[in-house]
Short mmCIF file of C-alpha atoms and ligand atoms in Angstrom, two decimals:
data_model
loop_
_atom_site.label_atom_id
_atom_site.label_comp_id
_atom_site.label_asym_id
_atom_site.label_seq_id
_atom_site.Cartn_x
_atom_site.Cartn_y
_atom_site.Cartn_z
CA MET A 1397 0.00 0.00 0.00
CA SER A 1398 1.27 3.42 -0.89
CA GLU A 1399 1.71 6.09 1.75
CA GLU A 1400 -1.26 8.06 0.42
CA GLN A 1401 -3.58 5.05 0.57
CA ASN A 1402 -2.38 4.41 4.07
CA LEU A 1403 -3.33 7.94 5.17
CA ASN A 1404 -6.74 7.73 3.52
CA THR A 1405 -7.57 4.51 5.32
CA LEU A 1406 -6.44 6.03 8.59
CA SER A 1407 -8.57 9.15 8.14
CA GLN A 1408 -11.52 6.96 7.17
CA ILE A 1409 -11.11 4.99 10.37
CA ILE A 1410 -11.02 8.22 12.39
CA LYS A 1411 -14.08 9.59 10.60
CA ASP A 1412 -16.01 6.37 11.25
CA GLU A 1413 -15.08 6.52 14.88
CA ILE A 1414 -16.25 10.16 15.13
CA ASP A 1415 -19.52 9.31 13.40
CA LYS A 1416 -20.11 6.44 15.78
CA TYR A 1417 -19.37 8.72 18.71
CA THR A 1418 -21.67 11.54 17.66
CA ASN A 1419 -24.42 9.06 16.91
CA LYS A 1420 -24.20 7.75 20.43
CA ILE A 1421 -24.67 11.11 22.24
CA ASP A 1422 -27.58 13.30 21.34
CA THR A 1423 -25.85 16.63 21.68
CA PHE A 1424 -29.16 18.41 21.29
CA GLU A 1425 -30.52 17.13 24.60
CA VAL A 1426 -27.41 16.04 26.44
CA GLY A 1427 -24.10 17.67 27.23
CA GLN A 1428 -20.80 16.93 28.87
CA VAL A 1429 -19.01 19.02 31.48
CA VAL A 1430 -15.85 20.49 29.98
CA SER A 1431 -14.74 22.51 32.96
CA ILE A 1432 -16.08 23.43 36.36
CA GLY A 1433 -15.28 26.00 39.00
CA ASP A 1434 -16.98 28.35 41.50
CA CYS A 1435 -20.58 27.35 40.75
CA ILE A 1436 -20.12 27.65 37.01
CA ALA A 1437 -19.94 24.72 34.61
CA THR A 1438 -18.97 24.98 30.94
CA ILE A 1439 -20.78 22.37 28.90
CA TYR A 1440 -20.17 20.89 25.48
CA GLY A 1441 -23.40 19.83 23.77
CA LEU A 1442 -26.90 20.82 25.02
CA GLU A 1443 -27.40 22.44 21.64
CA GLY A 1444 -31.13 22.75 22.15
CA ALA A 1445 -30.82 24.41 25.58
CA MET A 1446 -32.66 27.69 26.05
CA ASN A 1447 -31.60 30.66 28.12
CA GLY A 1448 -32.78 30.17 31.71
CA GLU A 1449 -33.52 26.45 31.23
CA LEU A 1450 -32.98 24.08 34.14
CA ILE A 1451 -30.22 21.55 33.48
CA SER A 1452 -30.01 18.35 35.51
CA PHE A 1453 -26.75 16.64 36.42
CA ASN A 1454 -26.25 12.98 37.30
CA ASN A 1455 -26.14 13.44 41.02
CA ASP A 1456 -29.42 15.30 41.52
CA SER A 1457 -27.90 18.72 41.30
CA TYR A 1458 -29.26 21.39 39.04
CA GLY A 1459 -28.10 24.45 37.20
CA MET A 1460 -29.51 27.20 35.03
CA VAL A 1461 -28.36 28.11 31.50
CA MET A 1462 -26.85 31.59 31.63
CA ASN A 1463 -24.55 31.83 28.61
CA ILE A 1464 -25.11 30.35 25.18
CA GLU A 1465 -22.02 30.48 23.03
CA GLU A 1466 -21.16 29.04 19.65
CA ASP A 1467 -19.51 25.90 20.95
CA SER A 1468 -20.29 25.82 24.65
CA ILE A 1469 -22.99 26.54 27.22
CA GLY A 1470 -22.36 28.28 30.56
CA VAL A 1471 -24.45 26.89 33.40
CA ALA A 1472 -24.79 28.47 36.86
CA LEU A 1473 -25.05 25.74 39.47
CA PHE A 1474 -27.40 25.80 42.45
CA GLY A 1475 -25.97 24.32 45.59
CA GLU A 1476 -22.86 22.33 46.25
CA ASN A 1477 -20.96 21.39 43.14
CA ILE A 1478 -18.17 19.33 44.66
CA SER A 1479 -19.62 16.13 43.26
CA ILE A 1480 -19.74 17.33 39.66
CA LYS A 1481 -16.60 16.44 37.70
CA GLU A 1482 -15.23 17.15 34.27
CA GLY A 1483 -16.66 14.67 31.78
CA ASP A 1484 -19.96 14.24 33.68
CA ILE A 1485 -23.10 14.07 31.60
CA CYS A 1486 -25.97 16.54 32.03
CA LYS A 1487 -29.41 16.78 30.44
CA ARG A 1488 -31.99 19.33 29.43
CA THR A 1489 -35.16 19.28 31.51
CA HIS A 1490 -37.29 21.42 29.15
CA LYS A 1491 -38.34 23.39 32.23
CA VAL A 1492 -37.39 26.78 33.57
CA VAL A 1493 -36.40 27.32 37.19
CA SER A 1494 -39.62 27.39 39.25
CA VAL A 1495 -40.61 27.82 42.88
CA PRO A 1496 -43.59 26.42 44.80
CA VAL A 1497 -46.27 29.05 45.46
CA GLY A 1498 -49.30 29.09 47.71
CA ASP A 1499 -50.57 29.62 51.23
CA SER A 1500 -48.50 26.86 52.82
CA LEU A 1501 -45.43 29.07 52.34
CA LEU A 1502 -46.77 31.56 54.89
CA SER A 1503 -44.72 31.77 58.10
CA ARG A 1504 -41.98 29.65 56.50
CA VAL A 1505 -38.32 30.36 55.71
CA VAL A 1506 -37.34 29.09 52.28
CA ASN A 1507 -34.26 29.27 50.08
CA ALA A 1508 -34.13 30.76 46.60
CA LEU A 1509 -35.57 27.56 45.12
CA GLY A 1510 -38.52 27.60 47.53
CA GLN A 1511 -37.16 24.70 49.59
CA PRO A 1512 -37.76 25.04 53.34
CA ILE A 1513 -34.69 25.83 55.45
CA ASP A 1514 -36.40 26.34 58.81
CA GLY A 1515 -36.42 22.67 59.83
CA LEU A 1516 -40.22 22.61 60.04
CA GLY A 1517 -40.76 19.87 57.47
CA PRO A 1518 -41.51 19.86 53.77
CA ILE A 1519 -43.81 22.34 52.04
CA GLN A 1520 -46.68 20.51 50.37
CA GLU A 1521 -47.39 22.75 47.43
CA LYS A 1522 -48.47 21.36 44.10
CA LYS A 1523 -48.45 24.71 42.32
CA PHE A 1524 -45.24 26.05 40.81
CA ARG A 1525 -44.38 29.32 39.13
CA PRO A 1526 -41.28 30.14 37.05
CA VAL A 1527 -38.91 32.52 38.80
CA GLU A 1528 -38.70 34.78 35.74
CA MET A 1529 -42.06 36.05 34.53
CA PRO A 1530 -42.85 39.00 32.28
CA ALA A 1531 -44.19 42.07 34.07
CA PRO A 1532 -47.95 42.74 33.75
CA GLN A 1533 -48.96 44.76 30.70
CA ILE A 1534 -49.73 48.47 31.01
CA MET A 1535 -53.39 47.94 30.17
CA ASP A 1536 -53.70 45.39 32.97
CA ARG A 1537 -52.62 47.92 35.57
CA GLN A 1538 -54.31 50.71 37.46
CA LYS A 1539 -53.22 53.82 39.26
CA VAL A 1540 -51.68 53.66 42.71
CA ASP A 1541 -54.27 55.28 44.95
CA GLN A 1542 -54.57 53.23 48.11
CA PRO A 1543 -52.22 53.88 51.01
CA LEU A 1544 -49.86 51.30 52.41
CA GLN A 1545 -49.35 52.48 55.98
CA THR A 1546 -45.86 51.96 57.34
CA GLY A 1547 -46.83 53.02 60.84
CA ILE A 1548 -43.83 55.34 60.85
CA LYS A 1549 -44.85 58.97 61.35
CA ALA A 1550 -42.11 60.53 59.25
CA ILE A 1551 -42.91 58.32 56.26
CA ASP A 1552 -46.70 58.27 56.32
CA SER A 1553 -46.84 62.04 56.69
CA MET A 1554 -44.12 63.22 54.30
CA ILE A 1555 -43.23 60.37 51.94
CA PRO A 1556 -46.45 58.31 51.74
CA ILE A 1557 -46.36 54.92 50.04
CA GLY A 1558 -49.21 53.50 47.99
CA LYS A 1559 -50.12 49.91 47.22
CA GLY A 1560 -48.32 48.85 44.04
CA GLN A 1561 -45.57 51.44 44.45
CA ARG A 1562 -41.80 50.75 44.37
CA GLU A 1563 -40.11 52.81 47.06
CA LEU A 1564 -36.37 52.51 47.54
CA ILE A 1565 -34.86 52.56 51.03
CA ILE A 1566 -31.35 53.88 50.65
CA GLY A 1567 -28.60 54.78 53.08
CA ASP A 1568 -25.18 53.89 54.44
CA ARG A 1569 -24.61 50.76 56.45
CA GLN A 1570 -26.24 50.65 59.89
CA THR A 1571 -28.64 53.52 59.38
CA GLY A 1572 -31.86 51.64 60.12
CA LYS A 1573 -32.80 50.49 56.60
CA THR A 1574 -33.86 47.00 57.61
CA ALA A 1575 -35.62 48.44 60.68
CA ILE A 1576 -37.97 50.50 58.50
CA ALA A 1577 -38.82 47.49 56.34
CA ILE A 1578 -39.46 45.24 59.34
CA ASP A 1579 -41.62 47.87 61.08
CA THR A 1580 -43.65 48.19 57.89
CA ILE A 1581 -44.19 44.41 57.85
CA ILE A 1582 -45.21 44.45 61.53
CA ASN A 1583 -47.65 47.27 60.80
CA GLN A 1584 -49.51 45.17 58.20
CA LYS A 1585 -51.00 43.06 60.96
CA GLY A 1586 -54.75 42.77 60.46
CA LYS A 1587 -54.56 44.81 57.26
CA ASN A 1588 -54.81 41.90 54.80
CA VAL A 1589 -51.41 42.42 53.26
CA ILE A 1590 -49.17 39.39 52.71
CA CYS A 1591 -45.50 40.19 53.28
CA ILE A 1592 -42.37 38.67 51.80
CA TYR A 1593 -38.97 39.47 53.22
CA CYS A 1594 -36.27 38.52 50.74
CA SER A 1595 -32.87 38.54 52.32
CA ILE A 1596 -30.03 38.74 49.82
CA GLY A 1597 -26.45 37.99 50.80
CA GLN A 1598 -26.86 38.64 54.53
CA LYS A 1599 -25.65 36.66 57.54
CA ASN A 1600 -27.86 33.77 58.64
CA SER A 1601 -27.68 35.12 62.20
CA SER A 1602 -29.35 38.40 61.14
CA ILE A 1603 -32.15 36.43 59.51
CA ALA A 1604 -32.63 34.34 62.64
CA GLN A 1605 -33.05 37.60 64.58
CA ILE A 1606 -35.57 38.95 62.09
CA VAL A 1607 -37.59 35.73 62.21
CA ASP A 1608 -37.61 35.96 66.01
CA LYS A 1609 -38.82 39.55 65.96
CA LEU A 1610 -41.55 38.83 63.42
CA LYS A 1611 -42.68 35.93 65.58
CA LYS A 1612 -42.64 38.09 68.70
CA TYR A 1613 -44.81 40.76 67.08
CA ASP A 1614 -47.16 38.16 65.61
CA ALA A 1615 -46.23 39.08 62.05
CA LEU A 1616 -44.73 35.78 60.91
CA LYS A 1617 -48.09 34.23 60.18
CA TYR A 1618 -48.67 36.50 57.18
CA THR A 1619 -45.01 36.61 56.09
CA VAL A 1620 -42.74 34.44 53.93
CA ILE A 1621 -38.98 34.73 54.30
CA VAL A 1622 -36.86 33.96 51.26
CA ASN A 1623 -33.25 33.72 52.29
CA ALA A 1624 -30.14 33.47 50.13
CA SER A 1625 -27.39 34.05 52.65
CA ALA A 1626 -23.88 35.31 51.98
CA ALA A 1627 -22.61 31.74 52.28
CA GLU A 1628 -24.67 30.48 49.37
CA PRO A 1629 -23.40 30.22 45.81
CA SER A 1630 -23.86 33.39 43.79
CA PRO A 1631 -26.49 31.85 41.43
CA MET A 1632 -28.77 31.24 44.45
CA VAL A 1633 -28.27 34.82 45.62
CA TYR A 1634 -28.97 36.02 42.09
CA ILE A 1635 -32.32 34.26 41.67
CA ALA A 1636 -33.61 34.93 45.22
CA PRO A 1637 -35.45 38.23 44.47
CA TYR A 1638 -37.03 36.80 41.31
CA ALA A 1639 -38.19 33.76 43.27
CA ALA A 1640 -39.64 36.01 46.02
CA THR A 1641 -41.49 38.02 43.39
CA SER A 1642 -42.96 34.88 41.82
CA ILE A 1643 -44.19 33.77 45.23
CA GLY A 1644 -45.83 37.18 45.64
CA GLU A 1645 -47.29 37.25 42.13
CA TYR A 1646 -49.33 34.16 42.86
CA TRP A 1647 -51.22 36.12 45.53
CA MET A 1648 -51.35 39.30 43.48
CA HIS A 1649 -53.12 37.43 40.68
CA GLN A 1650 -55.64 36.22 43.25
CA GLY A 1651 -56.52 39.84 43.96
CA LYS A 1652 -54.53 40.12 47.19
CA ASP A 1653 -52.14 42.84 48.31
CA VAL A 1654 -48.51 41.85 48.76
CA LEU A 1655 -45.52 43.72 50.20
CA ILE A 1656 -42.01 42.59 49.21
CA VAL A 1657 -38.79 43.77 50.82
CA TYR A 1658 -35.55 43.11 48.91
CA ASP A 1659 -32.77 43.44 51.47
CA ASP A 1660 -30.55 44.40 49.67
CA LEU A 1661 -30.08 44.91 45.94
CA SER A 1662 -26.47 46.14 46.25
CA LYS A 1663 -25.49 42.64 47.33
CA HIS A 1664 -27.64 41.25 44.53
CA ALA A 1665 -25.72 43.31 41.98
CA VAL A 1666 -22.44 42.05 43.44
CA ALA A 1667 -23.59 38.41 43.24
CA TYR A 1668 -24.59 38.92 39.61
CA ARG A 1669 -21.25 40.52 38.83
CA THR A 1670 -19.39 37.60 40.47
CA MET A 1671 -21.39 35.08 38.50
CA LEU A 1672 -20.99 36.76 35.15
CA LEU A 1673 -17.29 37.46 35.57
CA LEU A 1674 -16.86 33.73 36.19
CA LEU A 1675 -18.86 33.13 33.02
CA ARG A 1676 -16.39 35.42 31.27
CA ARG A 1677 -18.90 38.03 30.17
CA SER A 1678 -17.17 41.28 29.50
CA PRO A 1679 -17.21 43.70 32.42
CA GLY A 1680 -18.52 47.26 32.04
CA ARG A 1681 -18.62 50.19 34.45
CA GLU A 1682 -17.28 49.25 37.92
CA ALA A 1683 -16.83 45.72 36.46
CA TYR A 1684 -20.60 45.18 36.50
CA PRO A 1685 -21.97 43.41 33.44
CA GLY A 1686 -23.68 45.58 30.83
CA ASP A 1687 -27.17 44.35 31.69
CA ILE A 1688 -27.03 45.22 35.40
CA PHE A 1689 -29.69 47.91 34.91
CA TYR A 1690 -31.94 45.49 33.07
CA ILE A 1691 -31.81 42.78 35.74
CA HIS A 1692 -33.13 45.24 38.32
CA SER A 1693 -35.65 46.92 36.05
CA ARG A 1694 -37.21 43.65 35.01
CA LEU A 1695 -37.38 42.63 38.65
CA LEU A 1696 -39.02 45.83 39.89
CA GLU A 1697 -41.38 46.20 36.91
CA ARG A 1698 -43.18 43.12 38.19
CA SER A 1699 -44.46 45.13 41.18
CA CYS A 1700 -47.62 46.99 40.31
CA ARG A 1701 -51.32 47.29 41.03
CA LEU A 1702 -53.56 45.27 38.71
CA ASN A 1703 -56.86 46.68 37.50
CA LYS A 1704 -60.28 45.37 38.53
CA GLU A 1705 -60.63 43.02 35.54
CA ASN A 1706 -57.43 41.33 36.67
CA GLY A 1707 -58.48 41.05 40.28
CA GLY A 1708 -57.13 44.34 41.63
CA GLY A 1709 -54.22 42.74 43.50
CA SER A 1710 -50.93 44.52 44.05
CA ILE A 1711 -47.27 44.09 44.87
CA THR A 1712 -45.63 46.94 46.74
CA ALA A 1713 -41.85 46.72 46.60
CA LEU A 1714 -39.40 48.11 49.12
CA PRO A 1715 -35.96 47.47 47.63
CA ILE A 1716 -33.03 48.40 49.86
CA VAL A 1717 -29.71 49.75 48.61
CA GLU A 1718 -26.60 50.45 50.64
CA THR A 1719 -24.56 53.53 49.83
CA GLN A 1720 -20.92 54.27 50.61
CA ALA A 1721 -20.44 57.49 52.59
CA GLY A 1722 -23.89 58.75 51.58
CA ASP A 1723 -23.06 58.76 47.87
CA ILE A 1724 -26.42 58.32 46.16
CA SER A 1725 -24.92 59.18 42.81
CA ALA A 1726 -22.90 55.95 42.58
CA TYR A 1727 -23.66 53.47 39.80
CA ILE A 1728 -26.07 50.96 41.40
CA PRO A 1729 -27.94 53.57 43.54
CA THR A 1730 -28.64 55.83 40.53
CA ASN A 1731 -29.78 52.84 38.48
CA ILE A 1732 -32.27 51.78 41.10
CA ILE A 1733 -33.37 55.34 41.91
CA SER A 1734 -34.35 55.73 38.27
CA ILE A 1735 -36.32 52.49 38.28
CA THR A 1736 -38.29 53.10 41.48
CA ASP A 1737 -41.11 55.53 42.24
CA GLY A 1738 -39.21 57.37 44.93
CA GLN A 1739 -36.69 56.87 47.71
CA LEU A 1740 -36.41 57.12 51.47
CA PHE A 1741 -32.94 58.45 52.08
CA LEU A 1742 -31.50 57.62 55.48
CA ASN A 1743 -28.91 60.04 56.71
CA SER A 1744 -26.13 58.58 58.84
CA ASP A 1745 -25.42 61.88 60.65
CA MET A 1746 -29.05 62.11 61.68
CA PHE A 1747 -29.01 58.47 62.74
CA ASN A 1748 -25.90 58.92 64.84
CA SER A 1749 -27.23 62.07 66.48
CA GLY A 1750 -30.26 60.11 67.67
CA GLN A 1751 -32.78 61.27 65.06
CA ARG A 1752 -34.23 57.83 64.34
CA PRO A 1753 -35.68 56.83 61.90
CA ALA A 1754 -33.10 59.00 60.12
CA ILE A 1755 -35.26 60.02 57.18
CA ASP A 1756 -33.79 62.94 55.31
CA SER A 1757 -36.90 64.84 54.23
CA GLY A 1758 -34.92 66.90 51.73
CA LEU A 1759 -33.57 63.98 49.72
CA SER A 1760 -36.55 61.64 50.11
CA VAL A 1761 -39.46 61.64 47.74
CA SER A 1762 -42.49 59.57 46.86
CA ARG A 1763 -43.45 60.16 43.26
CA VAL A 1764 -46.84 58.46 43.23
CA GLY A 1765 -47.72 58.04 46.89
CA SER A 1766 -49.35 61.42 47.47
CA SER A 1767 -52.43 60.38 45.50
CA ALA A 1768 -52.62 57.37 47.80
CA GLN A 1769 -52.26 59.34 51.04
CA THR A 1770 -55.36 59.46 53.22
CA LYS A 1771 -57.27 62.72 53.08
CA ILE A 1772 -56.87 63.46 56.74
CA MET A 1773 -53.12 62.82 56.76
CA LYS A 1774 -52.75 65.08 53.74
CA GLN A 1775 -54.57 67.86 55.60
CA VAL A 1776 -52.60 67.71 58.83
CA SER A 1777 -49.17 67.24 57.27
CA LYS A 1778 -49.50 69.93 54.63
CA ASN A 1779 -46.61 72.19 55.63
CA LEU A 1780 -44.47 69.65 57.40
CA ARG A 1781 -41.70 69.37 54.83
CA MET A 1782 -41.59 73.13 54.45
CA ALA A 1783 -41.25 73.61 58.21
CA LEU A 1784 -38.38 71.12 58.31
CA ALA A 1785 -36.67 72.72 55.32
CA ASN A 1786 -36.98 76.15 56.99
CA TYR A 1787 -35.63 74.75 60.20
CA ASN A 1788 -32.59 73.22 58.49
CA GLU A 1789 -31.88 76.42 56.63
CA MET A 1790 -32.17 78.55 59.77
CA LEU A 1791 -30.05 76.09 61.69
CA ASP A 1792 -27.17 76.55 59.25
CA PHE A 1793 -27.71 80.30 59.31
CA SER A 1794 -27.88 80.55 63.12
CA ARG A 1795 -24.41 79.02 63.42
CA PHE A 1796 -22.98 82.26 62.04
CA GLY A 1797 -25.01 84.84 63.89
CA SER A 1798 -25.42 85.46 67.59
CA ASP A 1799 -28.56 87.64 67.78
CA LEU A 1800 -31.51 85.90 66.29
CA ASP A 1801 -34.76 87.68 65.71
CA LYS A 1802 -37.99 86.40 67.15
CA SER A 1803 -39.32 84.71 64.03
CA THR A 1804 -36.04 82.84 63.49
CA GLN A 1805 -36.09 81.67 67.09
CA GLN A 1806 -39.67 80.56 66.61
CA ILE A 1807 -38.78 78.53 63.47
CA LEU A 1808 -35.85 76.94 65.29
CA SER A 1809 -37.78 75.96 68.39
CA HIS A 1810 -40.75 74.69 66.38
CA GLY A 1811 -38.43 72.66 64.12
CA ALA A 1812 -36.70 71.07 67.10
CA ILE A 1813 -40.06 69.98 68.56
CA LEU A 1814 -41.15 68.71 65.16
CA LEU A 1815 -38.05 66.56 64.79
CA GLU A 1816 -38.59 65.24 68.30
CA VAL A 1817 -42.16 64.25 67.45
CA LEU A 1818 -40.92 62.44 64.33
CA LYS A 1819 -38.55 60.28 66.38
CA GLN A 1820 -39.93 56.81 66.74
CA LYS A 1821 -38.65 53.67 68.37
CA GLN A 1822 -38.20 50.43 66.49
CA TYR A 1823 -41.02 47.84 66.54
CA MET A 1824 -43.56 50.50 67.50
CA PRO A 1825 -45.56 51.29 64.39
CA LEU A 1826 -48.48 53.62 65.11
CA SER A 1827 -52.05 53.51 63.89
CA LEU A 1828 -53.13 56.13 61.37
CA ALA A 1829 -55.20 57.91 64.04
CA GLN A 1830 -52.27 58.19 66.45
CA GLU A 1831 -50.02 59.51 63.71
CA VAL A 1832 -52.61 62.07 62.65
CA VAL A 1833 -53.12 63.36 66.21
CA ASP A 1834 -49.35 63.64 66.83
CA ILE A 1835 -48.76 65.54 63.61
CA TYR A 1836 -51.85 67.68 64.12
CA ILE A 1837 -50.85 68.94 67.55
CA VAL A 1838 -47.29 69.75 66.59
CA GLN A 1839 -48.40 71.51 63.42
CA GLN A 1840 -50.87 73.60 65.43
CA GLY A 1841 -47.99 74.69 67.65
CA LEU A 1842 -49.64 73.11 70.70
CA LEU A 1843 -46.32 71.63 71.80
CA ASP A 1844 -44.22 74.73 71.21
CA GLU A 1845 -43.80 75.59 74.90
CA VAL A 1846 -43.02 72.02 75.92
CA PRO A 1847 -39.33 71.36 76.64
CA VAL A 1848 -37.92 69.03 73.98
CA ASN A 1849 -37.06 66.33 76.47
CA LYS A 1850 -40.67 66.15 77.63
CA VAL A 1851 -42.30 65.94 74.22
CA HIS A 1852 -42.55 62.15 74.19
CA SER A 1853 -44.01 62.07 77.70
CA VAL A 1854 -46.70 64.48 76.58
CA LEU A 1855 -47.44 62.42 73.46
CA LYS A 1856 -47.65 59.26 75.51
CA LEU A 1857 -50.00 60.80 78.07
CA LEU A 1858 -52.13 62.25 75.30
CA SER A 1859 -52.54 58.93 73.51
CA SER A 1860 -53.32 57.03 76.69
CA THR A 1861 -55.89 59.66 77.71
CA ILE A 1862 -57.57 59.55 74.31
CA SER A 1863 -57.64 55.75 74.20
CA ALA A 1864 -59.01 55.51 77.75
CA THR A 1865 -61.49 58.38 77.85
CA TYR A 1866 -62.14 59.73 74.37
CA PRO A 1867 -61.68 56.75 72.02
CA TYR A 1868 -64.20 58.25 69.59
CA ILE A 1869 -61.54 60.77 68.51
CA TYR A 1870 -59.36 57.97 67.11
CA LYS A 1871 -62.40 56.17 65.76
CA ASN A 1872 -63.59 59.26 63.93
CA ILE A 1873 -60.19 59.62 62.25
CA GLU A 1874 -59.94 55.95 61.22
CA GLU A 1875 -63.52 55.65 59.99
CA ASN A 1876 -64.55 59.07 58.74
CA MET A 1877 -61.11 60.49 57.98
CA GLU A 1878 -61.81 63.67 59.93
CA ILE A 1879 -61.12 65.51 63.15
CA SER A 1880 -64.27 67.46 63.94
CA ASN A 1881 -64.07 70.89 65.56
CA GLN A 1882 -65.37 69.34 68.74
CA ASP A 1883 -62.58 66.76 68.69
CA LYS A 1884 -60.02 69.49 68.04
CA ASN A 1885 -61.24 71.38 71.13
CA GLN A 1886 -61.11 68.21 73.15
CA ILE A 1887 -57.53 67.53 72.08
CA GLU A 1888 -56.54 71.09 72.96
CA ASN A 1889 -58.13 70.71 76.40
CA ILE A 1890 -56.25 67.51 77.08
CA ILE A 1891 -52.98 69.10 76.01
CA SER A 1892 -53.51 72.15 78.26
CA THR A 1893 -54.25 69.90 81.22
CA ILE A 1894 -51.09 67.93 80.52
CA LYS A 1895 -49.09 71.15 80.09
CA ALA A 1896 -50.42 72.50 83.40
CA GLY A 1897 -48.85 69.57 85.21
CA LEU A 1898 -45.73 69.55 83.08
CA ASN A 1899 -43.25 69.88 85.93
CA LYS A 1900 -44.62 66.71 87.51
CA ILE A 1901 -43.94 64.70 84.36
CA THR A 1902 -40.77 62.71 84.20
CA ASN A 1903 -38.72 63.03 81.05
CA ILE A 1904 -38.81 60.18 78.60
CA ASN A 1905 -35.65 60.14 76.65
CA GLN A 1906 -36.57 58.33 73.48
CA PHE A 1907 -33.11 56.93 72.91
P1 ATP B 1306 -27.04 47.14 57.64
O1 ATP B 1306 -26.36 48.09 56.72
O2 ATP B 1306 -26.09 46.43 58.53
O3 ATP B 1306 -28.01 46.23 56.95
P2 ATP B 1306 -29.28 48.72 58.41
O4 ATP B 1306 -29.12 50.00 57.71
O5 ATP B 1306 -30.24 47.72 57.85
O6 ATP B 1306 -27.87 48.04 58.64
P3 ATP B 1306 -30.54 48.26 60.92
O7 ATP B 1306 -29.94 46.92 61.10
O8 ATP B 1306 -31.97 48.33 60.60
O9 ATP B 1306 -29.68 49.09 59.88
O10 ATP B 1306 -30.33 49.15 62.20
C1 ATP B 1306 -29.05 49.39 62.75
C2 ATP B 1306 -29.15 49.49 64.25
O11 ATP B 1306 -29.93 50.62 64.61
C3 ATP B 1306 -29.84 48.29 64.88
O12 ATP B 1306 -29.18 47.94 66.04
C4 ATP B 1306 -31.23 48.78 65.19
O13 ATP B 1306 -31.76 48.14 66.32
C5 ATP B 1306 -31.01 50.27 65.44
N1 ATP B 1306 -32.20 51.05 65.04
C6 ATP B 1306 -32.72 51.12 63.81
N2 ATP B 1306 -33.81 51.91 63.79
C7 ATP B 1306 -33.99 52.35 65.03
C8 ATP B 1306 -34.96 53.19 65.66
N3 ATP B 1306 -35.96 53.76 65.00
N4 ATP B 1306 -34.83 53.40 66.95
C9 ATP B 1306 -33.82 52.84 67.65
N5 ATP B 1306 -32.89 52.04 67.13
C10 ATP B 1306 -32.95 51.80 65.84
MG1 MG B 1307 -29.95 45.82 57.02
#
């Protein structure tokens, strides 16, 4: 045999072998792990795989298709991947990642795949919902015009939130962001709002504390906790908020009102960046992938209020974002500010000086909530922001001058009382009626002669007197949304009696 013939036979043998091999594996449905590392597997094959499809591996572990390239597929793995090796076979499942939904999730703690992690047994739900769903159409929505009471005076009066709104809670670390969200959940007791607290990349110990608090204040029974802790692989952290939203959407489509807290989306952005850098997608600004805006906008667009034909349910979203040294113009904060309908900015200087909750009324805004604010709250809190703005301006000004005229002194003393009234302890959300009375009396100047350190004692005495002797005042506010002239006189009388005995009152220092 000549050399050429020899080569031809050899190449024929190789070709036959290759044909036999490709015939054996259906590369459309099945793939083989080429490389693996840090929760990411690169797969050869799986030609039919779709973006977001669930891929199953031999040993009962799963992953989600994230990258589809010409000759390989990038899969993000959920859970431990130590048992997956190079050369392992994986298969398409023809399903997208889904979570169980339904009432048996209430009062449970689940992971990003909806599996229980509270040790209270399995969740028997037969209904599932994909974690990624398109947002409701514009024509299926209606205007935000019902209030969602947070029970926090400073928010309900100045930055009101409506059902179906997306309101960002933003501030530096340790400024009471989580506290506001948890108080809002506690305040939904008896108000027919289902709450979901989605913890993203936090410590498990903080979650345990939150679960304890919710239990203590009887709020766990209408709450679901979705937890993807910092210790979990980044794909789990990444899908957690989508999973929480799917769980909420089930109730929204049944016509119920849902409140979702995403605590926090800065850590979500970091998890996404980690995952996509490992998948070798090209980094953009601050090394975040180019679609970082889109992942948050498609998440938050799913919160809305449906119209009557679609049941009238709603999802109100409270995403949380952490800033560095109060910089709200950084990349992720500005992205999320432009997606949401307003923000509650928490000021660390205010927080550290004891003004808690540290809501900065100048930088906080609610773009749709004012049409949802109750009529009575709108009336009593009309000039509140203006008074605070005046106060802050005068405060800066008074640092320069020594002699202050009477009107400046008046603005300063009124502002100080106002800020004192807006201080509120954690886990003590107030009813609408109590908030209205507190704001009403301070706005009327009825507390202006009270020393600042006695303001909370006066408020406490006032509310206990009204509840014990004149409960109709609160009832009138809650039911008819009004304070009649008679009630106003009554409130003034109570205040003057309290003021007459002011020196007998002990100071309550709020903090
Ligand atoms: P992190 O950045 O760590 O997530 P955070 O901004 O979520 O922090 P919180 O954990 O809510 O802040 O609060 C920080 C601390 O301040 C907690 O110890 C909390 O108990 C306290 N705190 C928050 N709000 C109030 C309040 N209104 N009154 C008194 N203490 C408060
Ligand atoms: Mg927090």
